[in-house]
């Protein structure tokens, strides 16, 4: 019988990032593959049968696999330089909840599975929730297989190296039909539970959100020999996009826009870039407000590109509309938890949000005393993690009893 904290401590040295701080664990890289093996061994210790689906998502079955299963889980990958809890807390809590239930000799009355989703953060291939998107057919196999990481390796290369068949990647109705209800436990990524003064909460909604890649192209040239008047420097419209993101999102109620990733080619101090890729993350309370922000930023970026004699292409890499979690399932969770659990919205995306369009889905949040996430300062106290495990165990017991 292990606590969530003990299980997290068993993986604390996997994928540490000495340059960025925190963890860099990305879909099918060395660190994530090591974590997958670790999870598979932990599931085995609990007598769960592990299988990997066509899209690289791991399923650990307590009892026979079946339709209408109760499924819980999260992901093991991180953003570059991420915290220890985003993803892994949901996975270790699922294992610890199984321990709690097995200690009580609970026998599930319906199929029950733990899941680990592949490439949730999109830290390697750019598209978030890739495992659940592929499973549900939200992203096509063709699009996914062609995605490239920073080294130029494709998703097709990565899945092949991990022992999967690229020809079998894609929408998997059979696997999807096994999920009757999905519950994801996750560290909270803001200050909601701090403000409420509660260790555990239930998600109500997720902001609409997406990623857009802007490629600005100009004329690569010498930083010293090129007069300021004859330049076509794509870094100029790229910078304008960064400023426009702040301005545009600040003008739309509840919206957020971020540029956290810029890649100049070739990326030399004494070189005017020939092209710059800028990744925009934009979110909002609904589709209309999110799209308004992106349109305003795009218009400003296009104008800035024209002013500098550069070209720009814009690619929508991913998008998901606002998610409102299933209210009946939320009530079932509240019931299982004695009716006293606060509901709170989130600005973060999750596999639960992708699955919500297909099956009743819910999320449990565990308090994060720093309110910081996607950074090494992300945290959850051991007692709150145990409160999360206890809550998840009660929910599994109630829904699978
Ligand atoms: C994932 O955590 C996201 O919200 O981008
Ligand atoms: Mn995340
Ligand atoms: Mn996450």
Coordinates of C-alpha atoms and ligand atoms in Angstrom, one line a residue:
X1 CA 0.0 0.0 0.0
X2 CA 1.6 3.3 -1.1
X3 CA 0.7 6.9 -0.6
X4 CA 0.6 9.3 -3.6
X5 CA 3.7 11.1 -2.0
X6 CA 5.6 7.8 -1.8
X7 CA 4.8 7.0 -5.5
X8 CA 5.8 10.5 -6.6
X9 CA 9.0 10.2 -4.7
X10 CA 9.8 7.0 -6.6
X11 CA 9.9 8.9 -9.9
X12 CA 11.4 12.1 -8.6
X13 CA 14.7 11.6 -10.5
X14 CA 13.2 10.7 -13.8
X15 CA 13.4 13.5 -16.5
X16 CA 14.8 16.2 -14.3
X17 CA 16.0 19.2 -16.4
X18 CA 19.2 20.7 -15.1
X19 CA 19.0 23.6 -17.6
X20 CA 15.4 24.7 -17.2
X21 CA 14.8 23.4 -13.7
X22 CA 11.9 21.1 -12.9
X23 CA 11.0 18.2 -15.3
X24 CA 11.1 17.8 -19.1
X25 CA 9.3 14.6 -19.9
X26 CA 7.8 14.5 -23.3
X27 CA 5.7 12.0 -25.3
X28 CA 7.8 8.8 -26.0
X29 CA 11.2 10.4 -25.0
X30 CA 13.5 8.5 -22.7
X31 CA 12.0 10.0 -19.5
X32 CA 8.4 9.4 -20.5
X33 CA 9.2 5.8 -21.6
X34 CA 10.9 5.1 -18.3
X35 CA 7.8 6.4 -16.5
X36 CA 5.6 4.2 -18.6
X37 CA 7.6 1.2 -17.6
X38 CA 7.4 2.3 -14.0
X39 CA 3.7 2.6 -14.2
X40 CA 3.3 -0.8 -15.9
X41 CA 5.3 -2.4 -13.1
X42 CA 3.2 -0.6 -10.4
X43 CA 0.0 -1.7 -12.1
X44 CA 1.4 -5.3 -12.2
X45 CA 2.1 -5.2 -8.5
X46 CA -1.6 -4.5 -7.9
X47 CA -2.7 -7.3 -10.2
X48 CA -3.9 -5.0 -13.0
X49 CA -3.6 -6.1 -16.6
X50 CA -1.8 -3.6 -18.8
X51 CA -2.4 -3.0 -22.4
X52 CA -1.3 -0.1 -24.7
X53 CA -3.9 1.0 -27.2
X54 CA -3.2 1.9 -30.9
X55 CA -2.4 5.5 -30.0
X56 CA 0.0 4.8 -27.2
X57 CA -2.4 5.3 -24.3
X58 CA -1.8 2.9 -21.4
X59 CA -4.8 1.0 -19.9
X60 CA -4.4 -0.9 -16.6
X61 CA -7.5 -3.1 -16.0
X62 CA -8.8 -4.2 -12.6
X63 CA -10.8 -7.2 -13.7
X64 CA -11.8 -8.0 -17.3
X65 CA -11.7 -5.2 -19.9
X66 CA -15.2 -4.3 -20.9
X67 CA -17.6 -1.7 -22.2
X68 CA -19.0 1.0 -20.0
X69 CA -15.9 0.9 -17.8
X70 CA -15.2 3.4 -15.1
X71 CA -11.9 4.9 -16.1
X72 CA -9.5 7.2 -14.1
X73 CA -6.0 8.5 -14.9
X74 CA -4.0 11.4 -16.3
X75 CA -0.6 11.8 -18.0
X76 CA 3.1 11.4 -17.2
X77 CA 4.6 13.9 -19.7
X78 CA 5.3 17.5 -18.7
X79 CA 5.8 20.9 -20.3
X80 CA 9.5 21.8 -20.8
X81 CA 10.8 22.6 -17.3
X82 CA 7.4 21.7 -15.7
X83 CA 6.4 20.8 -12.1
X84 CA 6.2 17.4 -10.5
X85 CA 2.5 17.2 -10.1
X86 CA 0.7 18.2 -13.4
X87 CA -0.2 14.8 -14.7
X88 CA 1.7 12.4 -12.4
X89 CA -0.4 13.4 -9.4
X90 CA -3.5 11.9 -11.2
X91 CA -1.6 8.8 -12.2
X92 CA -0.1 8.1 -8.7
X93 CA -3.5 9.0 -7.0
X94 CA -5.2 6.4 -9.2
X95 CA -2.7 3.7 -8.1
X96 CA -3.0 4.8 -4.4
X97 CA -6.8 4.8 -4.7
X98 CA -6.6 1.2 -5.9
X99 CA -4.5 0.4 -2.9
X100 CA -7.1 1.9 -0.6
X101 CA -9.9 -0.1 -2.2
X102 CA -7.9 -3.4 -2.4
X103 CA -7.1 -3.0 1.4
X104 CA -10.8 -2.9 2.0
X105 CA -11.3 -6.0 -0.3
X106 CA -13.5 -3.9 -2.6
X107 CA -14.5 -5.8 -5.7
X108 CA -15.5 -3.6 -8.7
X109 CA -19.0 -4.2 -9.9
X110 CA -18.2 -2.9 -13.4
X111 CA -15.0 -2.8 -15.4
X112 CA -12.5 -0.4 -13.9
X113 CA -9.3 0.9 -15.6
X114 CA -6.5 3.3 -14.9
X115 CA -5.2 5.2 -17.9
X116 CA -2.1 7.1 -18.8
X117 CA -2.6 9.3 -21.8
X118 CA 0.2 10.0 -24.4
X119 CA 1.7 13.5 -25.0
X120 CA -0.9 15.5 -23.0
X121 CA 1.1 18.7 -22.9
X122 CA 2.1 18.7 -26.6
X123 CA 5.6 19.6 -25.3
X124 CA 7.2 17.5 -28.0
X125 CA 4.9 17.6 -31.0
X126 CA 3.0 20.8 -30.4
X127 CA -0.5 19.5 -30.2
X128 CA -1.9 19.0 -26.6
X129 CA -3.9 15.9 -25.5
X130 CA -2.6 14.1 -28.6
X131 CA -3.4 10.6 -27.1
X132 CA -7.0 11.4 -26.3
X133 CA -7.5 13.5 -29.5
X134 CA -6.4 10.6 -31.6
X135 CA -8.4 8.1 -29.6
X136 CA -11.6 10.2 -30.1
X137 CA -10.8 11.2 -33.7
X138 CA -10.5 14.9 -32.9
X139 CA -7.0 14.9 -34.6
X140 CA -6.6 12.8 -37.7
X141 CA -3.9 10.2 -38.0
X142 CA -2.5 12.0 -41.1
X143 CA -2.1 15.2 -39.2
X144 CA -0.6 13.6 -36.1
X145 CA 1.9 11.3 -38.0
X146 CA 3.4 14.3 -39.8
X147 CA 3.9 16.4 -36.6
X148 CA 7.6 17.1 -36.0
X149 CA 9.5 17.6 -32.8
X150 CA 12.4 20.2 -32.3
X151 CA 14.9 17.7 -33.8
X152 CA 12.8 17.1 -36.9
X153 CA 11.7 13.6 -35.8
X154 CA 8.1 13.0 -36.7
X155 CA 5.3 11.5 -34.5
X156 CA 5.4 8.6 -36.9
X157 CA 9.1 8.0 -36.1
X158 CA 8.4 8.4 -32.3
X159 CA 5.6 5.9 -32.2
X160 CA 7.5 3.4 -34.3
X161 CA 10.5 3.7 -31.9
X162 CA 8.1 3.0 -29.0
X163 CA 7.0 -0.2 -30.7
X164 CA 3.6 1.1 -32.0
X165 CA 2.4 0.7 -35.6
X166 CA 2.1 4.1 -37.3
X167 CA -0.5 2.5 -39.7
X168 CA -2.8 1.8 -36.7
X169 CA -2.7 5.3 -35.2
X170 CA -6.0 7.1 -35.3
X171 CA -9.6 7.1 -34.2
X172 CA -10.3 4.1 -32.0
X173 CA -14.0 3.6 -31.5
X174 CA -13.6 0.3 -29.9
X175 CA -11.3 1.7 -27.2
X176 CA -13.4 4.8 -26.8
X177 CA -16.6 2.7 -26.4
X178 CA -15.0 1.0 -23.3
X179 CA -15.1 4.2 -21.4
X180 CA -18.4 4.6 -19.6
X181 CA -17.3 7.4 -17.3
X182 CA -14.0 9.1 -16.9
X183 CA -12.7 10.9 -13.8
X184 CA -9.3 12.7 -13.8
X185 CA -7.7 13.8 -10.6
X186 CA -5.3 16.8 -11.2
X187 CA -3.3 19.3 -9.2
X188 CA -5.1 22.6 -9.3
X189 CA -3.3 25.1 -11.6
X190 CA -4.5 28.3 -10.0
X191 CA -5.5 29.7 -6.7
X192 CA -9.2 28.6 -6.6
X193 CA -8.8 26.1 -3.8
X194 CA -6.5 28.3 -1.7
X195 CA -9.1 31.1 -1.8
X196 CA -11.9 28.7 -0.9
X197 CA -9.8 27.0 1.8
X198 CA -10.4 23.5 0.6
X199 CA -8.0 20.6 -0.1
X200 CA -10.2 19.2 -2.9
X201 CA -12.6 20.5 -5.5
X202 CA -14.5 19.4 -8.5
X203 CA -14.1 21.0 -12.0
X204 CA -17.0 22.8 -13.5
X205 CA -15.6 24.0 -16.9
X206 CA -12.5 24.5 -19.0
X207 CA -11.8 27.7 -21.1
X208 CA -12.0 27.4 -24.9
X209 CA -8.3 27.3 -26.0
X210 CA -6.0 26.7 -28.9
X211 CA -2.6 27.1 -30.4
X212 CA -1.6 29.0 -33.5
X213 CA 1.8 28.9 -35.1
X214 CA 2.9 32.0 -37.0
X215 CA 5.8 31.7 -39.4
X216 CA 7.3 35.0 -40.4
X217 CA 9.8 34.9 -43.3
X218 CA 12.2 37.6 -44.3
X219 CA 15.7 37.9 -45.6
X220 CA 18.5 36.3 -43.6
X221 CA 21.5 38.6 -43.6
X222 CA 24.6 39.9 -41.8
X223 CA 23.9 41.9 -38.6
X224 CA 26.8 44.3 -39.2
X225 CA 26.9 44.7 -43.0
X226 CA 23.1 45.2 -43.6
X227 CA 22.0 48.9 -43.2
X228 CA 18.9 49.4 -41.0
X229 CA 17.0 50.7 -44.0
X230 CA 17.2 47.6 -46.2
X231 CA 16.3 44.9 -43.8
X232 CA 13.4 42.4 -43.9
X233 CA 13.8 41.1 -40.4
X234 CA 11.1 38.7 -39.4
X235 CA 11.9 39.3 -35.7
X236 CA 10.1 42.7 -36.0
X237 CA 6.6 41.3 -36.8
X238 CA 7.3 38.4 -34.3
X239 CA 7.9 41.0 -31.6
X240 CA 4.8 42.9 -32.6
X241 CA 2.8 39.6 -32.2
X242 CA 4.1 39.3 -28.6
X243 CA 3.0 42.8 -27.7
X244 CA -0.3 42.4 -29.5
X245 CA -1.1 39.2 -27.5
X246 CA -1.0 41.2 -24.3
X247 CA -3.0 44.1 -25.8
X248 CA -5.7 41.9 -27.5
X249 CA -6.4 39.6 -24.6
X250 CA -6.5 42.5 -22.1
X251 CA -9.3 44.0 -24.1
X252 CA -11.6 40.9 -24.1
X253 CA -13.2 39.9 -20.8
X254 CA -11.8 36.6 -19.4
X255 CA -9.4 36.1 -22.3
X256 CA -5.8 35.0 -22.1
X257 CA -3.0 35.1 -24.7
X258 CA 0.6 33.9 -24.3
X259 CA 3.7 33.6 -26.4
X260 CA 6.0 31.2 -24.7
X261 CA 7.9 29.8 -27.6
X262 CA 9.8 31.6 -30.3
X263 CA 12.1 29.9 -32.7
X264 CA 14.3 32.0 -35.0
X265 CA 16.1 30.3 -37.9
X266 CA 19.1 30.2 -37.9
X267 CA 19.2 31.7 -34.4
X268 CA 22.6 33.5 -34.3
X269 CA 23.5 36.6 -32.4
X270 CA 25.1 38.2 -35.4
X271 CA 22.5 37.0 -37.9
X272 CA 19.3 38.7 -39.1
X273 CA 16.9 35.7 -39.0
X274 CA 15.5 34.3 -42.2
X275 CA 12.4 33.1 -40.5
X276 CA 10.8 33.1 -37.0
X277 CA 8.2 30.7 -35.7
X278 CA 6.0 32.1 -32.9
X279 CA 3.6 29.9 -31.1
X280 CA 0.5 31.7 -29.7
X281 CA -1.6 30.1 -26.9
X282 CA -5.0 31.9 -26.7
X283 CA -8.0 31.1 -24.4
X284 CA -11.3 32.6 -23.5
X285 CA -14.7 31.9 -21.9
X286 CA -16.2 31.0 -25.2
X287 CA -15.5 30.4 -28.9
X288 CA -16.4 33.9 -30.0
X289 CA -14.2 35.8 -27.5
X290 CA -11.3 33.5 -28.1
X291 CA -11.5 33.9 -31.8
X292 CA -11.8 37.7 -31.5
X293 CA -8.5 37.8 -29.6
X294 CA -6.8 35.6 -32.2
X295 CA -8.2 37.7 -35.1
X296 CA -7.0 40.9 -33.5
X297 CA -3.5 39.5 -32.9
X298 CA -3.4 38.0 -36.5
X299 CA -4.4 41.4 -38.0
X300 CA -1.7 43.2 -36.1
X301 CA 0.9 40.5 -37.0
X302 CA 0.0 40.7 -40.7
X303 CA 0.3 44.5 -40.7
X304 CA 3.7 44.3 -38.9
X305 CA 4.9 41.8 -41.5
X306 CA 3.9 44.0 -44.4
X307 CA 5.6 47.0 -42.8
X308 CA 8.8 45.1 -42.6
X309 CA 8.5 43.5 -46.1
X310 CA 8.1 40.0 -44.6
X311 CA 5.6 37.2 -45.3
X312 CA 3.5 35.4 -42.6
X313 CA 1.6 32.1 -42.6
X314 CA -0.7 31.2 -39.7
X315 CA -1.5 27.6 -38.8
X316 CA -4.1 26.5 -36.3
X317 CA -2.3 23.7 -34.6
X318 CA -5.1 22.8 -32.1
X319 CA -8.4 24.1 -30.8
X320 CA -11.0 23.1 -28.3
X321 CA -14.2 24.9 -27.4
X322 CA -15.3 25.6 -23.8
X323 CA -16.0 22.4 -21.8
X324 CA -18.8 22.2 -19.3
X325 CA -18.4 19.1 -17.3
X326 CA -21.3 16.7 -17.0
X327 CA -23.5 18.0 -14.2
X328 CA -25.1 14.6 -13.4
X329 CA -21.6 13.1 -12.9
X330 CA -20.5 16.1 -10.9
X331 CA -23.5 15.5 -8.6
X332 CA -22.5 11.8 -8.3
X333 CA -19.0 12.9 -7.2
X334 CA -20.5 15.4 -4.7
X335 CA -22.7 12.6 -3.3
X336 CA -19.7 10.2 -3.0
X337 CA -17.9 13.0 -1.1
X338 CA -20.7 13.8 1.3
X339 CA -22.1 16.7 -0.7
X340 CA -19.6 19.3 0.5
X341 CA -17.2 19.7 -2.4
X342 CA -16.6 23.1 -4.1
X343 CA -16.9 23.4 -7.9
X344 CA -14.4 25.6 -9.7
X345 CA -13.6 26.4 -13.4
X346 CA -10.1 26.1 -14.9
X347 CA -8.1 27.7 -17.6
X348 CA -6.0 24.6 -18.2
X349 CA -6.7 21.9 -20.8
X350 CA -7.0 18.2 -20.0
X351 CA -7.6 14.8 -21.6
X352 CA -10.8 14.9 -19.6
X353 CA -11.8 17.9 -21.6
X354 CA -11.3 16.1 -24.9
X355 CA -13.3 13.0 -23.6
X356 CA -16.1 15.2 -22.3
X357 CA -17.5 15.5 -25.8
X358 CA -17.9 11.7 -25.9
X359 CA -18.6 10.4 -22.4
X360 CA -19.6 11.7 -19.0
X361 CA -16.4 13.1 -17.6
X362 CA -15.4 14.8 -14.3
X363 CA -12.3 16.1 -12.6
X364 CA -11.1 16.3 -9.0
X365 CA -8.7 19.1 -8.2
X366 CA -6.1 19.0 -5.4
X367 CA -5.0 22.3 -3.8
X368 CA -1.8 23.9 -5.0
X369 CA -0.4 26.2 -2.3
X370 CA 1.7 28.2 -4.7
X371 CA -1.0 28.7 -7.2
X372 CA 1.7 28.2 -9.8
X373 CA 1.8 25.5 -12.5
X374 CA 3.8 24.6 -15.6
X375 CA 6.8 25.7 -13.6
X376 CA 9.0 24.0 -11.0
X377 CA 7.2 25.9 -8.2
X378 CA 4.0 23.9 -8.7
X379 CA 3.2 22.1 -5.5
X380 CA 0.8 20.0 -3.5
X381 CA 1.2 19.2 0.2
X382 CA 1.3 15.5 1.2
X383 CA -1.9 15.9 3.3
X384 CA -3.8 17.4 0.4
X385 CA -2.5 14.7 -1.9
X386 CA -3.9 12.1 0.6
X387 CA -7.2 14.0 0.7
X388 CA -7.2 13.7 -3.1
X389 CA -6.6 10.0 -3.0
X390 CA -9.2 9.4 -0.3
X391 CA -11.7 11.4 -2.5
X392 CA -10.8 9.5 -5.6
X393 CA -11.1 6.2 -3.8
X394 CA -14.6 7.2 -2.6
X395 CA -15.6 8.2 -6.1
X396 CA -14.4 4.9 -7.6
X397 CA -16.1 2.9 -4.9
X398 CA -19.4 4.7 -5.4
X399 CA -19.3 4.7 -9.2
X400 CA -17.9 1.1 -9.6
X401 CA -19.6 -0.4 -6.6
Ligands
LIG1 C1 -2.2 22.0 -20.4 O1 -2.0 21.9 -19.2 C2 -2.7 23.3 -20.9 O2 -3.6 23.8 -20.4 O3 -2.0 23.8 -21.9
LIG2 MN1 -0.3 20.9 -18.1
LIG3 MN1 -2.1 18.0 -16.9

